[in-house]
C-alpha atoms as one frame of an Amber mdcrd trajectory, in Angstrom:
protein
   0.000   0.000   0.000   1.337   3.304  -1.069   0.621   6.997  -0.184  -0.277
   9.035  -1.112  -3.582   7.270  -2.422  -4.660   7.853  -6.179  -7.706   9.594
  -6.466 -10.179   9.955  -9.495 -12.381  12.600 -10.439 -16.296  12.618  -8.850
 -18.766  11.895 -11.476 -20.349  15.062 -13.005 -23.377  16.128 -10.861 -26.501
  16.252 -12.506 -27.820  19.926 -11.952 -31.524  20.955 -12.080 -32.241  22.984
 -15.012 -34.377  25.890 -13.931 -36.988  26.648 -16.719 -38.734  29.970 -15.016
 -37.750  32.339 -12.152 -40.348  31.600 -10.799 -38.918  28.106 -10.168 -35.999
  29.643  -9.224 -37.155  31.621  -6.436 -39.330  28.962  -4.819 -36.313  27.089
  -4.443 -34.554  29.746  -2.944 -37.201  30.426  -0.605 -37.211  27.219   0.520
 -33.671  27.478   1.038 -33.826  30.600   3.196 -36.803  29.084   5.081 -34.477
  25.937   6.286 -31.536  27.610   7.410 -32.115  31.551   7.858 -33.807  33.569
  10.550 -37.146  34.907  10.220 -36.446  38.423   9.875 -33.802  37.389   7.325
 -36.534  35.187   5.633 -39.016  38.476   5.191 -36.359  40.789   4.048 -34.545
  38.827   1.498 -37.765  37.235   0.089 -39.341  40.839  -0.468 -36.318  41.789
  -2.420 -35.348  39.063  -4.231 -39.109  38.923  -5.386 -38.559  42.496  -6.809
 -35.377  41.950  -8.510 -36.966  38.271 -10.195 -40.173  40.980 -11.530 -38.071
  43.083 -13.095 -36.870  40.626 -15.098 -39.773  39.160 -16.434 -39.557  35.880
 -18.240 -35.522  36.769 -18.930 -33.770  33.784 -16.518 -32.130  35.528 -14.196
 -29.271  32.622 -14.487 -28.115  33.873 -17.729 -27.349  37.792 -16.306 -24.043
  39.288 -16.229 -22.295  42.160 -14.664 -23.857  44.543 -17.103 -27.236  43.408
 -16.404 -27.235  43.886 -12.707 -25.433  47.525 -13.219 -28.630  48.261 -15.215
 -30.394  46.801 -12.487 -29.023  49.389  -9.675 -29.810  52.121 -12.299 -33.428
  51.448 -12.525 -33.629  50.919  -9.370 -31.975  54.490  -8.370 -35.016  56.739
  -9.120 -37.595  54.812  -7.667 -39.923  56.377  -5.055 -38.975  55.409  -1.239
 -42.037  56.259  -0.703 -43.635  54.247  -3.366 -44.751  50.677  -2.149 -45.667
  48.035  -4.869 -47.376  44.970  -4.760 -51.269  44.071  -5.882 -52.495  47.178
  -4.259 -49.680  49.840  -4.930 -49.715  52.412  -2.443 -48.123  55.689  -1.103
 -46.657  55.841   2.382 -47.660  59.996   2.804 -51.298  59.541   1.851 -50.982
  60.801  -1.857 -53.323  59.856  -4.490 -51.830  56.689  -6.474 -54.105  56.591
  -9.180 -51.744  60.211  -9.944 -48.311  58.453  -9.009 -46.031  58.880 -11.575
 -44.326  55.287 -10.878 -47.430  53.919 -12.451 -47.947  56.472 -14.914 -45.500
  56.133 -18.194 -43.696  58.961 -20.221 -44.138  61.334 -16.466 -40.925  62.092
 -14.938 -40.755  60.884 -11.364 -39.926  64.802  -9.724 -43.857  65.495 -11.138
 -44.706  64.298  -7.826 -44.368  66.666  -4.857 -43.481  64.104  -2.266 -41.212
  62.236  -4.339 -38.175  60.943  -3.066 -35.400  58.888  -4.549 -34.254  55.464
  -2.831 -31.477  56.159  -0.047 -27.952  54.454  -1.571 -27.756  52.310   1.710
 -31.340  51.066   0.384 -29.623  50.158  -3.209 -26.967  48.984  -1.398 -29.282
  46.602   1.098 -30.753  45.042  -2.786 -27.754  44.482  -3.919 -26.217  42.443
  -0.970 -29.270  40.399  -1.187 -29.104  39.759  -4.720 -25.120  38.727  -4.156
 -26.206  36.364  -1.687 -28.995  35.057  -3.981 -26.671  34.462  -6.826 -24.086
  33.015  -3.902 -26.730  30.479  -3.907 -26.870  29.541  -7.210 -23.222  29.563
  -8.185 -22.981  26.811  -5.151 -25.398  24.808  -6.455 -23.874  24.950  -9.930
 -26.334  26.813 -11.523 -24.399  29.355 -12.343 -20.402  29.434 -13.230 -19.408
  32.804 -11.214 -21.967  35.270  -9.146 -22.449  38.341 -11.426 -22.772  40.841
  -8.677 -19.506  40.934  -6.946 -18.137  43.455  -9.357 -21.292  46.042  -9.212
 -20.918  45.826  -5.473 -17.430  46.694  -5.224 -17.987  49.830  -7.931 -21.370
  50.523  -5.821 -19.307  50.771  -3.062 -16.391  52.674  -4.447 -18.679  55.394
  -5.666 -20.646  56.016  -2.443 -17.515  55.608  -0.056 -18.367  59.026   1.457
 -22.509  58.479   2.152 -21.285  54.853   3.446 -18.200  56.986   5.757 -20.442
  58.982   6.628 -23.571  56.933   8.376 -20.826  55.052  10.276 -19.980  58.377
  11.826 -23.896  59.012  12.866 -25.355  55.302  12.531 -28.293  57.104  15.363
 -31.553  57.893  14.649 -33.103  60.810  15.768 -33.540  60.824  20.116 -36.466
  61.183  21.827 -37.022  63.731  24.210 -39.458  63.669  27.049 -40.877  66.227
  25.481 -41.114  64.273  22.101 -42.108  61.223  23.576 -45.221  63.089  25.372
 -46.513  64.868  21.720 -46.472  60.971  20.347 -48.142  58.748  22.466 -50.670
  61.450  23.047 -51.559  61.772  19.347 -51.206  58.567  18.384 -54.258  56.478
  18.917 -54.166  54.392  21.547 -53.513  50.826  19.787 -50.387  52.100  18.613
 -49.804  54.605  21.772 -49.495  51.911  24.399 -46.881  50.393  22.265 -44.800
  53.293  22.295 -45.599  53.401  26.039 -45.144  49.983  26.531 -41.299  50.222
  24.640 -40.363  53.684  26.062 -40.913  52.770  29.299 -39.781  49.079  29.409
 -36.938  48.670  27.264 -39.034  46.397  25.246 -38.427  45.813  21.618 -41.314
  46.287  18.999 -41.526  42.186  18.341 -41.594  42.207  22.300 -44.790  44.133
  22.864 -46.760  42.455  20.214 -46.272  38.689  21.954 -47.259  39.269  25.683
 -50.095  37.695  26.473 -53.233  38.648  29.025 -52.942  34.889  29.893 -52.694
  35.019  33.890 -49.275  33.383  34.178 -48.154  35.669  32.211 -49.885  39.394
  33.138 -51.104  40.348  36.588 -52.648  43.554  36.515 -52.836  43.737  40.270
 -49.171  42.735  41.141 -48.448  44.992  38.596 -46.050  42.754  36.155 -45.964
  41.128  32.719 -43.719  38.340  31.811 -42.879  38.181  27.575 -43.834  34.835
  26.316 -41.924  32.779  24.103 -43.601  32.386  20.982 -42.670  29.394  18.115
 -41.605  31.269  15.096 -41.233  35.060  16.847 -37.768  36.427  17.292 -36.303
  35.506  20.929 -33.371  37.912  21.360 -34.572  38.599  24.731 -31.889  36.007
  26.619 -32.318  37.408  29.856 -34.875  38.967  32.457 -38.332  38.577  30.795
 -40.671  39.710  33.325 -41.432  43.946  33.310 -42.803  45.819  35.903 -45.989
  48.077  35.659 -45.396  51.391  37.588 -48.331  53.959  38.337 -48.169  55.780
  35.069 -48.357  51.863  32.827 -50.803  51.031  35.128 -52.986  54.516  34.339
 -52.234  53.485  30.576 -53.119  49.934  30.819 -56.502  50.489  32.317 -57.341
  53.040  29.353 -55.976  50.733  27.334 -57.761  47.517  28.420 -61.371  49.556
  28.063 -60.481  50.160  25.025 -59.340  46.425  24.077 -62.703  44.939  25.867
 -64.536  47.195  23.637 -62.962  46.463  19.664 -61.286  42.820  20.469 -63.195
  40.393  18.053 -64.910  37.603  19.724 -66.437  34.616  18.657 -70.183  33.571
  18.334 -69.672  33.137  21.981 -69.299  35.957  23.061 -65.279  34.619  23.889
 -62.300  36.846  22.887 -60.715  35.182  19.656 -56.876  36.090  21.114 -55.482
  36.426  24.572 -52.866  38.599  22.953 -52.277  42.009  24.938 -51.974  44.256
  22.173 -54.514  44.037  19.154 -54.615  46.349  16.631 -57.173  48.709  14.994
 -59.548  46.080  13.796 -59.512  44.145  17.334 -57.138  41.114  16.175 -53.763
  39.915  17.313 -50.685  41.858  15.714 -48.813  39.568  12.706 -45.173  39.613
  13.047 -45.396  40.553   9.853 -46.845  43.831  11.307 -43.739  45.011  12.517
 -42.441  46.530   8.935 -46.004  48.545   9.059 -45.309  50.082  12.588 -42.220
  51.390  11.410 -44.200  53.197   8.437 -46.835  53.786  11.310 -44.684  55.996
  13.349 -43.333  58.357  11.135 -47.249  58.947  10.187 -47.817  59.570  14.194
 -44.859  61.699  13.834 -46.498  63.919  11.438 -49.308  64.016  13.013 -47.700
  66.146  15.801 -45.239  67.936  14.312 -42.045  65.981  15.191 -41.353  65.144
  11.564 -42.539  66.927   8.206 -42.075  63.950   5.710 -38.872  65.661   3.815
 -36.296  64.212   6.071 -33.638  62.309   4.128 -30.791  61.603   6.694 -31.850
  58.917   8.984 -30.439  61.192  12.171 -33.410  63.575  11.841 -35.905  60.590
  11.488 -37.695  58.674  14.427 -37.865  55.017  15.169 -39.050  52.402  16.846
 -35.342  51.461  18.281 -35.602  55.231  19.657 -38.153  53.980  22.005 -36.347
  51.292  23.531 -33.195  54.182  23.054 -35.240  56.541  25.404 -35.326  53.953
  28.310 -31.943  52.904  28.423 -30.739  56.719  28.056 -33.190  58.025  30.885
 -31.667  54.287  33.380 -28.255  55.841  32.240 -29.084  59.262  33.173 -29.884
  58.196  36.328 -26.843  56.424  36.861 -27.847  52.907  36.607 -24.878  50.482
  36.759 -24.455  48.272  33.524 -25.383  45.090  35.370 -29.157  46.932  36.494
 -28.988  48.223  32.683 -28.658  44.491  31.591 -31.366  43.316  33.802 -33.724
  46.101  32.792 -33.351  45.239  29.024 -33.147  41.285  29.272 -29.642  41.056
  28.023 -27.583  38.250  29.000 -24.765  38.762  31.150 -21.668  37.725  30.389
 -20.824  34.365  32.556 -24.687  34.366  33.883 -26.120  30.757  34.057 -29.305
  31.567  35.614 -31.956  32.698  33.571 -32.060  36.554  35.688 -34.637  34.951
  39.027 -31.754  36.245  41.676 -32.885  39.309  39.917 -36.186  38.962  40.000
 -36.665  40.119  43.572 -34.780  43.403  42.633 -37.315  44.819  39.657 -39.213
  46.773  41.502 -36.726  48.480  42.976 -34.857  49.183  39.574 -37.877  50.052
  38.040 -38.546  53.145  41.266 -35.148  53.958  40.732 -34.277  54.017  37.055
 -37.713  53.634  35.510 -38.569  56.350  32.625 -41.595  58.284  33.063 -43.216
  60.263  30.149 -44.973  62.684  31.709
């Protein structure tokens, strides 16, 4: 016996020959499905789906570099605030049936509220569609992925905009002030999220999943624990119960009267979801919902004045993360510690085993201490 051993070459692989991209993206779906997150799941399937439209009935396995720099430059004028689909629609209200996006031989500027994608949005499609085509050159579909170059350029190009949100990656802070003006506008299905968030370091996927189920809300002991729920993001590793102070409480009752009153209930007369938070037509929030809410506050925003719709730079725009932003800064502010801080926001400790109940006993003193208060 000798080494080194002779080898000889694997048998060619028979490769599926995709015949529609249609085909071709329920394949890759599938793929994402099996081994990606959720949230990773939504986003890539949205824009993949938009990049295989475009197309039309052109396989997207035969595109080249060209192609896909033709890509980015359609894609550069379209309307942020244009959102396609079977029922196109405007996120500031404006008449569609008028929109120049669905309107040919009217330039795009005709509009008054129109507004060009942001590059890091371009940039967010094209990482996709590299990772799409990363896909397919690994399964042998195709012999090299034709977006790596485009990227690079992309890149090159907008090196400034790209320096320049890594030196302000913030949104826009709330202030008391701010965060008063909001959840008083906003109506109160969307108001006690903000409250909920702002004043519980809660994220927005965190809110939607607690439950009125008694072992996991007690009104009169004045704390909520966050559920798990199969499919829902769980980045919450640590501390999941939150404490109610006067002010939630105050907000919870108006909040419950109103839930009693619009939940939908069965022929029964029995509530169809023990979910906390319901939205405006009395039914459980999607987790798909979570991509509207972020649309939802910037309209809340208008409403009071804190934004005017024209803001490009992400620093003078709100978001939900500001919420969550406004808690931790207010715990700093008052000089919480950054083990309290980690408790307060459910992160995990470094070297914790326990799953936070030696804190447990602690909340309500952290939350009398370091809890935010609106107003």
């Amino acid at each position: 016996m000798t080494w080194p051993q002779q080898l000889t070459k694997a048998p060619d692989s028979n490769v599926h020959v995709y015949v529609s991209n249609d085909e071709i993206r329920d394949a890759y779906l599938a793929h994402l499905k099996a081994h990606y997150a959720h949230n990773t799941y939504r986003g890539y399937s949205s824009d993949i789906t938009v990049f295989l439209r475009m197309w039309g009935t052109t396989l997207v396995t035969t595109l080249g570099q060209p192609d896909i720099e033709h890509f980015v430059q359609a894609m550069a004028p379209k309307c942020n605030r244009f959102q396609p689909g079977a029922n196109p629609s405007c996120r500031i209200g404006l008449d569609i049936q008028r929109c120049p996006m669905l309107l040919q031989g009217v330039e795009y500027t005709a509009c008054p509220g129109y507004q060009p994608l942001d590059i890091v949005a371009i940039w967010s499609y094209l990482r996709t569609i590299h990772s799409f085509y990363e896909w397919l050159r690994e399964g042998g579909y195709v012999p090299l992925n034709p977006v790596t170059g485009p990227m690079r350029r992309f890149r090159r190009l907008h090196k400034g905009t790209f320096d320049e949100r890594r030196r302000k990656p913030r949104r826009k802070r709330f202030t008391q002030r701010d965060l008063q003006r909001l959840v008083h506008g906003a109506p109160i299905h969307r108001a006690i999220l903000y409250v909920l968030m702002a004043k519980c370091f809660l994220r927005i996927h965190e809110v939607l999943k607690l439950s009125l189920a008694p072992s996991h809300f007690n009104l009169k002991e004045c704390w909520i624990d966050i559920p798990d729920v199969p499919g829902w993001p769980g980045k919450r590793q640590g501390n999941k119960r939150i404490i109610m102070d006067g002010e939630l409480q105050l907000w919870m009752h108006r909040y419950l009267d109103w839930r009693d009153e619009h939940v939908k209930r069965d022929e029964n007369g029995n509530q169809l979801t023990d979910r906390l938070t319901v939205n405006q037509f009395g039914r459980a929030w999607a987790l798909s919902a979570v991509a509207n809410l972020r649309t939802a506050i910037h309209k809340d925003c208008r409403k009071v004045g804190l934004m005017d719709g024209g803001e490009r730079e992400r620093q003078s725009r709100y978001g939900l993360h500001g919420l969550r932003g406004y808690a931790t800064k207010w715990a700093r502010d008052k000089r919480a510690t950054d083990a309290e801080l980690q408790v307060l926001r459910g992160d995990l400790a470094p070297g914790a085993i326990d799953p936070y109940d030696f804190a447990l006993d602690r909340l309500p003193e952290l939350y009398a201490r370091l809890g935010p208060q609106i107003d």
